[in-house]
Amino acid sequence: MNDHSTQGNRLGGKVAIITGATGGIGEATAKRFLEEGARVMLVGRSAEKLRATRQRLATEANLAVFVGDVADETATAGAVAATLEAFGGVDILIANAGTEGLVKPVETIQRADFEEVMRTNVVGVWLGMKHCVEPMKKRGGGSMIVISSIAGSRGFAGGAPYVASKHAVLGLMKTAAIEFGLSGIRVNAIAPGPIDNRMIQSISAQISPDDSPAFRVALEARIPMQRYGTNEEVAHLAAFLASEDASYCTGGVFPIDGGFTAA
């Protein structure tokens, strides 16, 4: 990877809420934001995982945690309130919490499984936006970043709940960008392709349980850069979109997929 010499203080004085903070992308984004001078609230469902994530980040300064489910409105409101109490405001929302769900044909998906994916991936994003708007307005603006997927613009067999949810969050993002524009709140989506973390491992194990390494080889062959991306590469893009370097970027979908969707 290239050396990212721009790391420094691009987010100095900013306060960020990161949901799904115990996942690979969430933790890498928290690390990058702390390096850029931000104060960060980590939100996740597991107190144990949050403790472990905090230990790996190896800092008590500028970091707090909140245990809650993003699809629970009381919990989301609580996470925002805890952020205001800890850090005095909210400037950045990274709506990263998400689940891949089960990979099954449309006709065999159970309603409960479908709805669980939509709760986390869509309702959770909407609630984060809803409760961060007023605090951001009080700060004179902000940046909301939704972690979508290349599945937000195309389908794949067996992925109905996940694909539908990622299409939906792009609609939410575009609508919010229009509504919040005059308030100085920018809203964008990052659309990762295959990223080398737990989620793609789960998907590959479900699609090819007998030979998931072969699945990876076949998928990498379809990527012009011939490799999976990293959590850190997604974090670098999030840092750009959160910063004033992206001051005229709103309503956009930013692929990070090694050229997968260009092919």
PDB file of N, CA, C and O in Angstrom, residues 117-142:
ATOM      1  N   VAL A 117     -32.027  -8.321   8.330  1.00  0.00           N
ATOM      2  CA  VAL A 117     -31.055  -7.598   7.510  1.00  0.00           C
ATOM      3  C   VAL A 117     -31.525  -6.167   7.266  1.00  0.00           C
ATOM      4  O   VAL A 117     -30.744  -5.209   7.377  1.00  0.00           O
ATOM      5  N   MET A 118     -32.801  -6.001   6.957  1.00  0.00           N
ATOM      6  CA  MET A 118     -33.329  -4.659   6.697  1.00  0.00           C
ATOM      7  C   MET A 118     -33.292  -3.791   7.965  1.00  0.00           C
ATOM      8  O   MET A 118     -33.017  -2.591   7.895  1.00  0.00           O
ATOM      9  N   ARG A 119     -33.550  -4.393   9.126  1.00  0.00           N
ATOM     10  CA  ARG A 119     -33.508  -3.633  10.379  1.00  0.00           C
ATOM     11  C   ARG A 119     -32.124  -3.031  10.592  1.00  0.00           C
ATOM     12  O   ARG A 119     -31.979  -1.831  10.855  1.00  0.00           O
ATOM     13  N   THR A 120     -31.120  -3.866  10.504  1.00  0.00           N
ATOM     14  CA  THR A 120     -29.761  -3.381  10.773  1.00  0.00           C
ATOM     15  C   THR A 120     -29.267  -2.462   9.668  1.00  0.00           C
ATOM     16  O   THR A 120     -28.772  -1.353   9.932  1.00  0.00           O
ATOM     17  N   ASN A 121     -29.416  -2.899   8.424  1.00  0.00           N
ATOM     18  CA  ASN A 121     -28.773  -2.204   7.309  1.00  0.00           C
ATOM     19  C   ASN A 121     -29.514  -0.967   6.826  1.00  0.00           C
ATOM     20  O   ASN A 121     -28.893  -0.083   6.232  1.00  0.00           O
ATOM     21  N   VAL A 122     -30.820  -0.896   7.058  1.00  0.00           N
ATOM     22  CA  VAL A 122     -31.597   0.245   6.563  1.00  0.00           C
ATOM     23  C   VAL A 122     -32.156   1.072   7.721  1.00  0.00           C
ATOM     24  O   VAL A 122     -31.879   2.263   7.828  1.00  0.00           O
ATOM     25  N   VAL A 123     -32.936   0.432   8.592  1.00  0.00           N
ATOM     26  CA  VAL A 123     -33.504   1.173   9.721  1.00  0.00           C
ATOM     27  C   VAL A 123     -32.387   1.760  10.585  1.00  0.00           C
ATOM     28  O   VAL A 123     -32.460   2.915  11.030  1.00  0.00           O
ATOM     29  N   GLY A 124     -31.321   0.983  10.790  1.00  0.00           N
ATOM     30  CA  GLY A 124     -30.210   1.474  11.600  1.00  0.00           C
ATOM     31  C   GLY A 124     -29.554   2.716  11.012  1.00  0.00           C
ATOM     32  O   GLY A 124     -29.199   3.642  11.747  1.00  0.00           O
ATOM     33  N   VAL A 125     -29.406   2.750   9.689  1.00  0.00           N
ATOM     34  CA  VAL A 125     -28.821   3.921   9.029  1.00  0.00           C
ATOM     35  C   VAL A 125     -29.747   5.130   9.162  1.00  0.00           C
ATOM     36  O   VAL A 125     -29.316   6.241   9.491  1.00  0.00           O
ATOM     37  N   TRP A 126     -31.036   4.898   8.910  1.00  0.00           N
ATOM     38  CA  TRP A 126     -32.009   5.994   9.012  1.00  0.00           C
ATOM     39  C   TRP A 126     -32.039   6.593  10.417  1.00  0.00           C
ATOM     40  O   TRP A 126     -32.019   7.817  10.585  1.00  0.00           O
ATOM     41  N   LEU A 127     -32.029   5.742  11.450  1.00  0.00           N
ATOM     42  CA  LEU A 127     -32.071   6.249  12.819  1.00  0.00           C
ATOM     43  C   LEU A 127     -30.814   7.048  13.159  1.00  0.00           C
ATOM     44  O   LEU A 127     -30.883   8.077  13.843  1.00  0.00           O
ATOM     45  N   GLY A 128     -29.667   6.586  12.667  1.00  0.00           N
ATOM     46  CA  GLY A 128     -28.444   7.352  12.894  1.00  0.00           C
ATOM     47  C   GLY A 128     -28.533   8.737  12.287  1.00  0.00           C
ATOM     48  O   GLY A 128     -28.180   9.747  12.925  1.00  0.00           O
ATOM     49  N   MET A 129     -29.001   8.805  11.056  1.00  0.00           N
ATOM     50  CA  MET A 129     -29.193  10.104  10.403  1.00  0.00           C
ATOM     51  C   MET A 129     -30.176  10.966  11.187  1.00  0.00           C
ATOM     52  O   MET A 129     -29.912  12.138  11.478  1.00  0.00           O
ATOM     53  N   LYS A 130     -31.318  10.373  11.525  1.00  0.00           N
ATOM     54  CA  LYS A 130     -32.391  11.108  12.199  1.00  0.00           C
ATOM     55  C   LYS A 130     -31.895  11.797  13.466  1.00  0.00           C
ATOM     56  O   LYS A 130     -32.197  12.969  13.713  1.00  0.00           O
ATOM     57  N   HIS A 131     -31.117  11.070  14.268  1.00  0.00           N
ATOM     58  CA  HIS A 131     -30.727  11.606  15.562  1.00  0.00           C
ATOM     59  C   HIS A 131     -29.454  12.449  15.523  1.00  0.00           C
ATOM     60  O   HIS A 131     -29.139  13.121  16.514  1.00  0.00           O
ATOM     61  N   CYS A 132     -28.747  12.435  14.413  1.00  0.00           N
ATOM     62  CA  CYS A 132     -27.544  13.270  14.296  1.00  0.00           C
ATOM     63  C   CYS A 132     -27.802  14.612  13.622  1.00  0.00           C
ATOM     64  O   CYS A 132     -26.942  15.495  13.672  1.00  0.00           O
ATOM     65  N   VAL A 133     -28.957  14.778  12.999  1.00  0.00           N
ATOM     66  CA  VAL A 133     -29.220  16.007  12.244  1.00  0.00           C
ATOM     67  C   VAL A 133     -29.148  17.245  13.137  1.00  0.00           C
ATOM     68  O   VAL A 133     -28.405  18.198  12.843  1.00  0.00           O
ATOM     69  N   GLU A 134     -29.912  17.267  14.217  1.00  0.00           N
ATOM     70  CA  GLU A 134     -29.964  18.471  15.044  1.00  0.00           C
ATOM     71  C   GLU A 134     -28.618  18.804  15.684  1.00  0.00           C
ATOM     72  O   GLU A 134     -28.196  19.966  15.672  1.00  0.00           O
ATOM     73  N   PRO A 135     -27.908  17.801  16.253  1.00  0.00           N
ATOM     74  CA  PRO A 135     -26.580  18.129  16.782  1.00  0.00           C
ATOM     75  C   PRO A 135     -25.629  18.682  15.725  1.00  0.00           C
ATOM     76  O   PRO A 135     -24.827  19.588  16.010  1.00  0.00           O
ATOM     77  N   MET A 136     -25.713  18.161  14.512  1.00  0.00           N
ATOM     78  CA  MET A 136     -24.850  18.671  13.440  1.00  0.00           C
ATOM     79  C   MET A 136     -25.245  20.090  13.047  1.00  0.00           C
ATOM     80  O   MET A 136     -24.376  20.943  12.798  1.00  0.00           O
ATOM     81  N   LYS A 137     -26.539  20.361  12.995  1.00  0.00           N
ATOM     82  CA  LYS A 137     -26.986  21.720  12.674  1.00  0.00           C
ATOM     83  C   LYS A 137     -26.453  22.717  13.702  1.00  0.00           C
ATOM     84  O   LYS A 137     -26.048  23.828  13.355  1.00  0.00           O
ATOM     85  N   LYS A 138     -26.426  22.307  14.967  1.00  0.00           N
ATOM     86  CA  LYS A 138     -25.929  23.192  16.020  1.00  0.00           C
ATOM     87  C   LYS A 138     -24.440  23.472  15.868  1.00  0.00           C
ATOM     88  O   LYS A 138     -23.952  24.502  16.353  1.00  0.00           O
ATOM     89  N   ARG A 139     -23.726  22.589  15.184  1.00  0.00           N
ATOM     90  CA  ARG A 139     -22.287  22.779  14.932  1.00  0.00           C
ATOM     91  C   ARG A 139     -22.044  23.499  13.612  1.00  0.00           C
ATOM     92  O   ARG A 139     -20.890  23.728  13.229  1.00  0.00           O
ATOM     93  N   GLY A 140     -23.123  23.809  12.892  1.00  0.00           N
ATOM     94  CA  GLY A 140     -22.980  24.507  11.618  1.00  0.00           C
ATOM     95  C   GLY A 140     -22.781  23.599  10.427  1.00  0.00           C
ATOM     96  O   GLY A 140     -22.462  24.056   9.326  1.00  0.00           O
ATOM     97  N   GLY A 141     -22.979  22.293  10.632  1.00  0.00           N
ATOM     98  CA  GLY A 141     -22.832  21.340   9.525  1.00  0.00           C
ATOM     99  C   GLY A 141     -22.179  20.067   9.994  1.00  0.00           C
ATOM    100  O   GLY A 141     -21.915  19.880  11.192  1.00  0.00           O
ATOM    101  N   GLY A 142     -21.911  19.192   9.044  1.00  0.00           N
ATOM    102  CA  GLY A 142     -21.289  17.923   9.387  1.00  0.00           C
ATOM    103  C   GLY A 142     -21.190  17.019   8.174  1.00  0.00           C
ATOM    104  O   GLY A 142     -21.494  17.426   7.047  1.00  0.00           O
TER     105      GLY A 142
END
